[in-house]
């Protein structure tokens, strides 16, 4: 399957400070007497979220506004050589432009792009948490120097922390790096780290450093992913939403490491255990695994480590002397017959060995060497059937893991779904799992330690050399080998869980963006046996026209057929939607038989199968009770099934995403991370499709970028109290919708111009103003709308953001267009004529904007009224006949619809009651259409495909397919 062009290769998931990932919950002999095997982590709640500003917002004093002089916003330079001056001047466009190097400046700029600026050895983590630096301009006076404005070619920028009506002019930064930072309050020094957050983020995600710097700034300012992906393309190098989510998770992980490091440093400082070398080691940690390993010896425990107990007995000088000055070492002088641990020479040697092993195992160079050595060797993960499960286990559960009873694979080649399957089998105590590191690694490592890294400074006596070698072997066997196993398994599990969550997100997006079936009445059927089939007929506008129950599978099929025919004719309904639950196959055969006999004539009836996952849960939810209070819960599910075909997005957002049945091992991954990712995907889909503010439901509205439950509720209350919204500016009157919220949500909210014109024509000119005044009673005068805000704006029906309205109007003037002609063929012709003459870059330069913004404006002006991006996606597969499982044979060519996608293949519904599997090896780029490649979605739920049957296993009900093409 195709992947994102800049897919993040490996992103560690974030965890909160209160919760530890699996490898931190595991023990090693560095902390306890006996080493325990690595175990897959259970469900650990994690909380990835948008980074929040850590500083308190200072209350702004009221100052007179001026187009020339304003209170300057504080800034932070992310790179040392960046120009941080902030000239302010009145401009027309307020969009931020932080671009990549221009070609004409390649000679001078490419060096700084390819070579990261020098960063101090201990770069403070608060460089990305808005810390002021001495090089910054004081914020006491506004920067209004005219000479600065003249020296630079200023481009118009958008002030993220100000209302869209305010404009700030910033210096153009050809490398695309942020040139300003808002709210530069100082951060406490305990967040200081020895690595650059931007560079670290770039290395983890394989995203350019300048893009990471911009994203870090955008996330800090609480910009949403849909807003960034659509309206800040030039800052993120046109990354897609999936890549933005992965960068966000990686950023949160790095911040979690910094936060936990700070906590550990404070703890060790209070206990008096913090040394300069330990502080340096802690500040060098980039992952939670490294932090755990460095801090493990200093964690308080009931017994302490073997090395700690030996140090308490006073053996540390002896261990250090063996390395530095072994000639003067006399171990017999440490013998204390009445002291446990010092009673004889064997106990003294054991204590010295434990201290030396601990020193070796905590050394950074030693660990780097063994890790590099493992990368060059064949490391495998092996699973076998557990002895206990073979005697007492459930045979069905054991058979599920038959593939992994004798399984071995290189850790570099193992698939994500295999890791998750092995972990589940281990959790169920069916499988035993271990990591195999060849003996050659141990031998080479021990030789290197003895002869190079820890080579004694003086000659060792034979007994001391034996003790020295034993210490090295003990360090490897008892400390380093378990550490490597935990690291390997933790990394594999982390990557597998991340891929599982991302796969779920891609499937969910494909499902939500299924093309709606508009303009027709639908009959939803929730199949059943004893309790009958629940029917619900809905109008083209999703209104419930009729509900009923019919008993098709209890010998009353013919009599019930008359009722169904009468209902279909009465409501002129020719489309039946059947849920894929219990009795689906029999119900489908029933309708297919009647359709083949033309029983419903003169209606040409067709049917389709809809996924009813989550319908039963929704039918008893508070939202369903509020929406359909008079309906029985069983009938509500039939309504939901019909609406899933009529408008999938509006209906599916009512259901918790994890109940939609398009995931893989979803119960084995972090539920908090899964929920955060799926909620972000829902927000992305709803925002990109857009909602009509005057007719959408509160449930749909709360998923718009920047909005939440309370804000959506306030919008609905304002609409009910004051009547429909006329334009986007009126959103500012709603309680709780400040400048930042307006900026995030405005571009995704639509206004039906015909509806607004009809409403305005029914009201006298003064009535609307009076109505608004009455609704705004008690508010400040600044909240009252002006006369201009009562006029409809044709641009409000487009995807153009209000911050770009000035550019859009200038573009209309350039092409000689009229705002009232938006979406008409004349507008398309005028746009094409200008673009062909001037070119995109030339036109963008003339308008003083970016190519991405210009393209968005052109799309908004030329797309027809009511344009829906979902029209490019697949519609449900309507049928009139049925195919039986027994009718299949190898070589048959069929069409079907993708049900679910997994890393190992795609399940396709070919209409026989059992989904067939297309193995991932049979899905190649050549078989995917160009549209699918461009979307970077691969194959997902709802897509129609043409397949060839390769094998039919009737006893096991398994069908293997080959992909021919995507329809």
Coordinates of N, CA, C and O in Angstrom, one line a residue, residues 584-713:
X584 N -28.1 -11.1 8.2 CA -27.9 -10.2 7.1 C -27.9 -11.1 5.8 O -28.6 -10.6 4.8
X585 N -27.3 -12.2 5.8 CA -27.2 -13.0 4.6 C -28.6 -13.5 4.1 O -29.0 -13.4 3.0
X586 N -29.4 -13.9 5.1 CA -30.8 -14.3 4.8 C -31.7 -13.2 4.3 O -32.5 -13.3 3.4
X587 N -31.5 -12.0 4.9 CA -32.3 -10.8 4.5 C -31.9 -10.4 3.1 O -32.7 -10.0 2.3
X588 N -30.6 -10.4 2.9 CA -30.1 -10.0 1.5 C -30.7 -11.0 0.5 O -31.2 -10.5 -0.6
X589 N -30.7 -12.3 0.7 CA -31.3 -13.2 -0.2 C -32.8 -13.0 -0.4 O -33.3 -13.1 -1.5
X590 N -33.5 -12.6 0.7 CA -34.9 -12.3 0.6 C -35.2 -11.2 -0.4 O -36.0 -11.3 -1.3
X591 N -34.4 -10.1 -0.2 CA -34.7 -8.9 -1.1 C -34.2 -9.1 -2.5 O -34.8 -8.7 -3.4
X592 N -33.0 -9.9 -2.6 CA -32.5 -10.1 -4.0 C -33.5 -11.0 -4.8 O -33.7 -10.8 -6.0
X593 N -34.2 -11.9 -4.1 CA -35.2 -12.8 -4.8 C -36.4 -11.9 -5.2 O -36.9 -12.1 -6.4
X594 N -36.9 -11.0 -4.4 CA -38.0 -10.2 -4.8 C -37.6 -9.2 -5.9 O -38.4 -9.0 -6.8
X595 N -36.4 -8.7 -5.9 CA -35.9 -7.8 -6.9 C -35.8 -8.5 -8.3 O -36.2 -8.0 -9.3
X596 N -35.3 -9.7 -8.2 CA -35.1 -10.5 -9.5 C -36.5 -10.8 -10.1 O -36.7 -10.9 -11.3
X597 N -37.5 -11.0 -9.2 CA -38.9 -11.3 -9.7 C -39.6 -10.0 -10.1 O -40.8 -10.1 -10.5
X598 N -38.9 -8.8 -10.0 CA -39.6 -7.5 -10.3 C -40.8 -7.3 -9.4 O -41.9 -6.8 -9.9
X599 N -40.8 -7.8 -8.2 CA -41.9 -7.7 -7.3 C -42.3 -6.3 -7.0 O -43.5 -6.0 -6.7
X600 N -41.3 -5.4 -6.9 CA -41.5 -4.0 -6.5 C -41.9 -3.1 -7.7 O -41.9 -1.9 -7.5
X601 N -42.1 -3.6 -8.9 CA -42.4 -2.8 -10.0 C -43.6 -1.9 -9.7 O -44.5 -2.4 -9.0
X602 N -43.6 -0.7 -10.2 CA -42.7 -0.1 -11.2 C -41.4 0.5 -10.6 O -40.6 1.1 -11.4
X603 N -41.2 0.3 -9.4 CA -39.9 0.8 -8.8 C -38.8 -0.1 -9.2 O -38.9 -1.3 -9.2
X604 N -37.7 0.5 -9.5 CA -36.4 -0.3 -9.8 C -35.6 -0.3 -8.5 O -34.7 0.6 -8.3
X605 N -35.9 -1.2 -7.7 CA -35.3 -1.3 -6.4 C -33.9 -1.9 -6.4 O -33.6 -2.9 -7.1
X606 N -32.9 -1.3 -5.7 CA -31.6 -1.8 -5.5 C -31.3 -1.9 -4.0 O -32.0 -1.2 -3.2
X607 N -30.3 -2.6 -3.7 CA -30.0 -2.7 -2.2 C -28.4 -2.6 -2.1 O -27.7 -2.9 -3.0
X608 N -28.0 -2.3 -0.9 CA -26.6 -2.4 -0.6 C -26.4 -2.9 0.9 O -27.4 -2.8 1.7
X609 N -25.2 -3.3 1.2 CA -24.9 -3.8 2.5 C -24.1 -2.7 3.2 O -23.1 -2.2 2.7
X610 N -24.5 -2.3 4.4 CA -23.8 -1.3 5.2 C -23.3 -1.9 6.5 O -23.9 -2.8 7.1
X611 N -22.1 -1.4 6.9 CA -21.5 -1.8 8.1 C -22.3 -1.2 9.3 O -22.4 0.0 9.4
X612 N -22.9 -2.1 10.1 CA -23.7 -1.6 11.2 C -22.9 -1.6 12.5 O -23.5 -1.4 13.6
X613 N -21.6 -1.7 12.5 CA -20.7 -1.7 13.7 C -21.0 -0.4 14.5 O -20.9 0.7 13.9
X614 N -21.3 -0.5 15.7 CA -21.6 0.6 16.6 C -23.0 1.1 16.6 O -23.4 2.0 17.4
X615 N -23.9 0.6 15.7 CA -25.2 1.1 15.6 C -26.0 0.7 16.9 O -26.8 1.6 17.4
X616 N -25.8 -0.5 17.4 CA -26.5 -0.8 18.6 C -26.1 0.0 19.8 O -26.9 0.4 20.7
X617 N -24.8 0.3 19.9 CA -24.3 1.1 21.0 C -24.8 2.5 20.9 O -25.3 3.1 21.9
X618 N -24.9 3.0 19.7 CA -25.4 4.4 19.5 C -26.9 4.5 19.8 O -27.4 5.4 20.4
X619 N -27.7 3.4 19.5 CA -29.1 3.4 19.7 C -29.5 3.6 21.1 O -30.6 4.0 21.4
X620 N -28.7 3.2 22.1 CA -29.0 3.4 23.5 C -28.2 4.5 24.2 O -28.2 4.6 25.4
X621 N -27.5 5.3 23.4 CA -26.7 6.4 23.9 C -27.6 7.6 24.2 O -28.7 7.8 23.7
X622 N -27.1 8.5 25.1 CA -27.9 9.7 25.4 C -28.1 10.6 24.2 O -29.2 11.2 24.0
X623 N -27.2 10.6 23.2 CA -27.3 11.4 22.0 C -28.5 10.9 21.2 O -29.3 11.7 20.7
X624 N -28.6 9.6 21.1 CA -29.7 9.0 20.3 C -31.1 9.3 21.0 O -32.1 9.6 20.4
X625 N -31.1 9.2 22.3 CA -32.3 9.5 23.1 C -32.7 10.9 22.9 O -33.9 11.2 22.8
X626 N -31.8 11.8 22.9 CA -32.1 13.2 22.7 C -32.6 13.5 21.3 O -33.5 14.3 21.0
X627 N -32.0 12.8 20.3 CA -32.3 13.0 18.9 C -33.6 12.3 18.5 O -34.4 12.9 17.7
X628 N -33.9 11.1 19.0 CA -35.1 10.4 18.7 C -35.7 9.9 20.0 O -35.7 8.7 20.3
X629 N -36.3 10.8 20.7 CA -36.8 10.4 22.1 C -38.0 9.5 22.0 O -38.2 8.7 23.0
X630 N -38.8 9.5 20.9 CA -40.0 8.7 20.9 C -39.8 7.3 20.2 O -40.8 6.6 20.1
X631 N -38.6 7.0 19.8 CA -38.4 5.8 19.1 C -37.8 4.7 20.0 O -37.0 5.0 20.9
X632 N -38.2 3.5 19.8 CA -37.6 2.3 20.5 C -36.2 2.2 20.0 O -35.8 2.4 18.9
X633 N -35.2 1.8 20.9 CA -33.8 1.7 20.6 C -33.6 0.8 19.4 O -32.7 1.0 18.6
X634 N -34.4 -0.3 19.3 CA -34.2 -1.2 18.1 C -34.5 -0.5 16.8 O -33.8 -0.8 15.8
X635 N -35.4 0.4 16.8 CA -35.8 1.1 15.6 C -34.7 2.2 15.3 O -34.5 2.6 14.1
X636 N -34.1 2.8 16.3 CA -33.1 3.8 16.1 C -31.9 3.2 15.3 O -31.3 3.9 14.5
X637 N -31.6 2.0 15.6 CA -30.5 1.4 14.8 C -30.8 1.3 13.4 O -29.9 1.5 12.5
X638 N -32.0 1.0 13.0 CA -32.4 1.0 11.6 C -32.3 2.4 10.9 O -31.8 2.5 9.8
X639 N -32.6 3.4 11.7 CA -32.5 4.8 11.2 C -31.0 5.1 11.0 O -30.6 5.7 10.0
X640 N -30.2 4.7 12.0 CA -28.7 4.9 11.8 C -28.1 4.2 10.6 O -27.3 4.8 9.9
X641 N -28.6 3.0 10.4 CA -28.1 2.3 9.2 C -28.4 3.0 7.9 O -27.5 3.1 7.0
X642 N -29.6 3.5 7.8 CA -30.0 4.2 6.6 C -29.2 5.5 6.4 O -28.7 5.9 5.3
X643 N -29.0 6.2 7.5 CA -28.3 7.5 7.5 C -26.8 7.3 7.2 O -26.2 8.2 6.7
X644 N -26.3 6.2 7.5 CA -24.9 5.9 7.2 C -24.6 5.9 5.7 O -23.5 6.2 5.3
X645 N -25.6 5.6 5.0 CA -25.4 5.6 3.5 C -25.7 7.0 2.9 O -25.1 7.5 2.0
X646 N -26.8 7.6 3.5 CA -27.2 8.9 3.0 C -26.1 10.0 3.3 O -25.8 10.8 2.4
X647 N -25.6 10.0 4.5 CA -24.5 11.0 4.8 C -23.6 10.3 5.9 O -23.8 10.5 7.1
X648 N -22.6 9.5 5.4 CA -21.8 8.8 6.4 C -21.1 9.6 7.4 O -21.1 9.2 8.6
X649 N -20.6 10.7 7.0 CA -19.8 11.6 8.0 C -20.7 12.1 9.1 O -20.4 12.0 10.3
X650 N -21.9 12.6 8.7 CA -22.8 13.2 9.7 C -23.3 12.2 10.7 O -23.5 12.5 11.9
X651 N -23.4 10.9 10.3 CA -23.9 9.9 11.2 C -22.8 9.2 12.0 O -23.0 8.9 13.1
X652 N -21.7 8.9 11.3 CA -20.6 8.2 12.0 C -19.9 9.0 13.1 O -19.3 8.4 14.0
X653 N -19.9 10.3 13.0 CA -19.3 11.1 14.1 C -20.1 11.0 15.4 O -19.5 11.3 16.4
X654 N -21.3 10.5 15.3 CA -22.0 10.3 16.6 C -21.6 9.1 17.4 O -21.9 8.9 18.5
X655 N -20.8 8.2 16.7 CA -20.3 7.0 17.3 C -18.9 7.1 17.7 O -18.1 7.6 16.9
X656 N -18.5 6.5 18.8 CA -17.1 6.5 19.2 C -16.3 5.7 18.2 O -16.7 4.6 17.9
X657 N -15.2 6.3 17.6 CA -14.5 5.7 16.5 C -14.1 4.3 16.7 O -14.1 3.5 15.8
X658 N -13.7 3.9 17.9 CA -13.2 2.6 18.1 C -14.3 1.5 18.0 O -14.0 0.3 17.9
X659 N -15.5 1.9 18.0 CA -16.6 0.9 17.8 C -17.0 0.7 16.3 O -17.9 0.0 16.0
X660 N -16.3 1.3 15.4 CA -16.6 1.2 14.0 C -16.0 0.0 13.3 O -16.3 -0.2 12.1
X661 N -15.2 -0.7 14.0 CA -14.7 -2.0 13.4 C -13.8 -2.0 12.2 O -13.8 -2.8 11.4
X662 N -12.9 -0.9 12.2 CA -12.0 -0.9 11.1 C -10.5 -0.8 11.6 O -9.6 -0.4 10.9
X663 N -10.3 -1.4 12.8 CA -9.0 -1.3 13.3 C -8.3 -2.7 13.4 O -8.9 -3.7 12.9
X664 N -7.1 -2.8 13.9 CA -6.4 -4.0 14.1 C -5.7 -4.0 15.4 O -4.9 -3.1 15.7
X665 N -6.0 -5.0 16.2 CA -5.4 -5.1 17.6 C -5.6 -3.8 18.4 O -4.8 -3.4 19.2
X666 N -6.8 -3.3 18.2 CA -7.1 -2.0 18.8 C -7.2 -2.1 20.3 O -7.0 -1.1 21.0
X667 N -7.5 -3.3 20.8 CA -7.6 -3.4 22.3 C -6.2 -3.7 22.9 O -6.1 -3.7 24.2
X668 N -5.2 -3.8 22.1 CA -3.9 -4.1 22.7 C -3.0 -2.9 22.7 O -1.8 -3.0 23.1
X669 N -3.4 -1.8 22.2 CA -2.6 -0.6 22.2 C -3.1 0.4 23.2 O -4.2 0.2 23.8
X670 N -2.4 1.5 23.4 CA -2.8 2.5 24.3 C -4.1 3.1 23.9 O -4.2 3.7 22.9
X671 N -5.1 3.0 24.8 CA -6.4 3.5 24.5 C -6.5 5.0 24.4 O -7.2 5.6 23.6
X672 N -5.7 5.6 25.2 CA -5.6 7.1 25.2 C -5.0 7.6 23.9 O -5.5 8.5 23.3
X673 N -3.9 7.0 23.5 CA -3.3 7.4 22.2 C -4.2 7.1 21.1 O -4.4 7.9 20.1
X674 N -4.9 5.9 21.1 CA -5.8 5.6 20.0 C -7.0 6.6 20.0 O -7.3 7.1 18.9
X675 N -7.5 7.0 21.1 CA -8.6 7.9 21.1 C -8.2 9.3 20.6 O -8.9 9.9 19.8
X676 N -7.0 9.7 21.0 CA -6.5 11.0 20.6 C -6.3 11.0 19.0 O -6.7 12.0 18.4
X677 N -5.8 10.0 18.5 CA -5.5 9.9 17.1 C -6.8 9.8 16.3 O -7.0 10.5 15.3
X678 N -7.7 9.0 16.7 CA -9.0 8.9 16.0 C -9.8 10.2 16.1 O -10.5 10.6 15.1
X679 N -9.8 10.8 17.2 CA -10.5 12.1 17.4 C -9.9 13.1 16.4 O -10.6 13.9 15.8
X680 N -8.6 13.1 16.3 CA -7.9 14.0 15.4 C -8.3 13.7 13.9 O -8.5 14.7 13.1
X681 N -8.4 12.5 13.6 CA -8.9 12.1 12.2 C -10.3 12.6 11.9 O -10.6 13.1 10.9
X682 N -11.2 12.4 12.9 CA -12.6 12.8 12.8 C -12.6 14.3 12.6 O -13.3 14.9 11.7
X683 N -11.8 15.1 13.4 CA -11.8 16.5 13.3 C -11.2 16.9 11.9 O -11.8 17.8 11.3
X684 N -10.2 16.2 11.4 CA -9.7 16.5 10.1 C -10.7 16.3 9.0 O -10.9 17.1 8.1
X685 N -11.5 15.2 9.1 CA -12.5 14.9 8.0 C -13.6 15.9 8.0 O -14.0 16.4 7.0
X686 N -14.2 16.1 9.2 CA -15.3 17.1 9.3 C -14.8 18.5 8.9 O -15.6 19.2 8.2
X687 N -13.7 18.9 9.3 CA -13.2 20.2 8.9 C -13.0 20.3 7.4 O -13.4 21.3 6.8
X688 N -12.3 19.3 6.8 CA -12.0 19.4 5.4 C -13.3 19.3 4.5 O -13.4 19.9 3.5
X689 N -14.3 18.6 5.0 CA -15.6 18.6 4.3 C -16.3 19.9 4.5 O -16.9 20.4 3.6
X690 N -16.3 20.4 5.7 CA -16.9 21.6 6.0 C -18.4 21.4 6.4 O -19.0 20.4 6.1
X691 N -18.9 22.4 7.2 CA -20.3 22.2 7.6 C -21.1 23.5 7.4 O -20.5 24.6 7.4
X692 N -22.3 23.4 7.1 CA -23.2 24.6 6.9 C -23.6 25.0 8.3 O -24.4 24.3 9.0
X693 N -23.2 26.2 8.7 CA -23.4 26.6 10.1 C -24.8 26.8 10.4 O -25.2 26.7 11.6
X694 N -25.7 27.0 9.5 CA -27.1 27.3 9.8 C -28.0 26.0 9.8 O -29.2 26.1 10.2
X695 N -27.5 24.9 9.4 CA -28.3 23.7 9.4 C -27.6 22.5 10.1 O -28.3 21.5 10.4
X696 N -26.3 22.6 10.4 CA -25.6 21.4 10.9 C -26.0 21.1 12.4 O -26.5 22.0 13.1
X697 N -25.8 19.9 12.8 CA -26.2 19.5 14.2 C -25.0 19.9 15.1 O -23.9 20.2 14.7
X698 N -25.4 19.9 16.4 CA -24.3 20.3 17.4 C -23.3 19.2 17.5 O -22.1 19.5 17.6
X699 N -23.6 17.9 17.3 CA -22.7 16.8 17.3 C -21.6 17.0 16.2 O -20.4 16.8 16.4
X700 N -22.1 17.4 15.0 CA -21.1 17.6 13.9 C -20.3 18.8 14.1 O -19.1 18.8 13.8
X701 N -20.9 19.9 14.6 CA -20.2 21.1 14.8 C -19.1 21.0 15.8 O -18.0 21.7 15.6
X702 N -19.2 20.2 16.8 CA -18.2 20.1 17.9 C -16.9 19.5 17.3 O -15.9 19.6 18.0
X703 N -16.9 18.9 16.2 CA -15.7 18.2 15.6 C -15.0 19.2 14.7 O -14.0 18.8 14.1
X704 N -15.5 20.4 14.5 CA -14.8 21.4 13.6 C -13.5 21.8 14.4 O -13.5 22.0 15.6
X705 N -12.4 22.0 13.6 CA -11.2 22.4 14.2 C -11.4 23.7 15.0 O -12.0 24.7 14.5
X706 N -10.9 23.7 16.2 CA -11.0 24.9 17.1 C -12.2 24.9 18.0 O -12.2 25.7 19.0
X707 N -13.2 24.1 17.7 CA -14.4 24.1 18.5 C -14.4 22.9 19.4 O -13.7 21.9 19.2
X708 N -15.3 23.0 20.4 CA -15.5 21.9 21.3 C -17.0 21.8 21.7 O -17.8 22.5 21.1
X709 N -17.3 21.0 22.7 CA -18.7 20.8 23.0 C -19.3 22.1 23.5 O -20.5 22.5 23.0
X710 N -18.7 22.8 24.3 CA -19.3 24.1 24.9 C -19.4 25.1 23.8 O -20.4 25.8 23.7
X711 N -18.4 25.3 22.9 CA -18.5 26.3 21.9 C -19.5 25.9 20.8 O -20.2 26.8 20.3
X712 N -19.6 24.6 20.5 CA -20.7 24.2 19.6 C -22.1 24.5 20.2 O -23.0 24.9 19.5
X713 N -22.2 24.2 21.4 CA -23.5 24.5 22.1 C -23.8 26.0 22.1 O -25.0 26.4 21.8

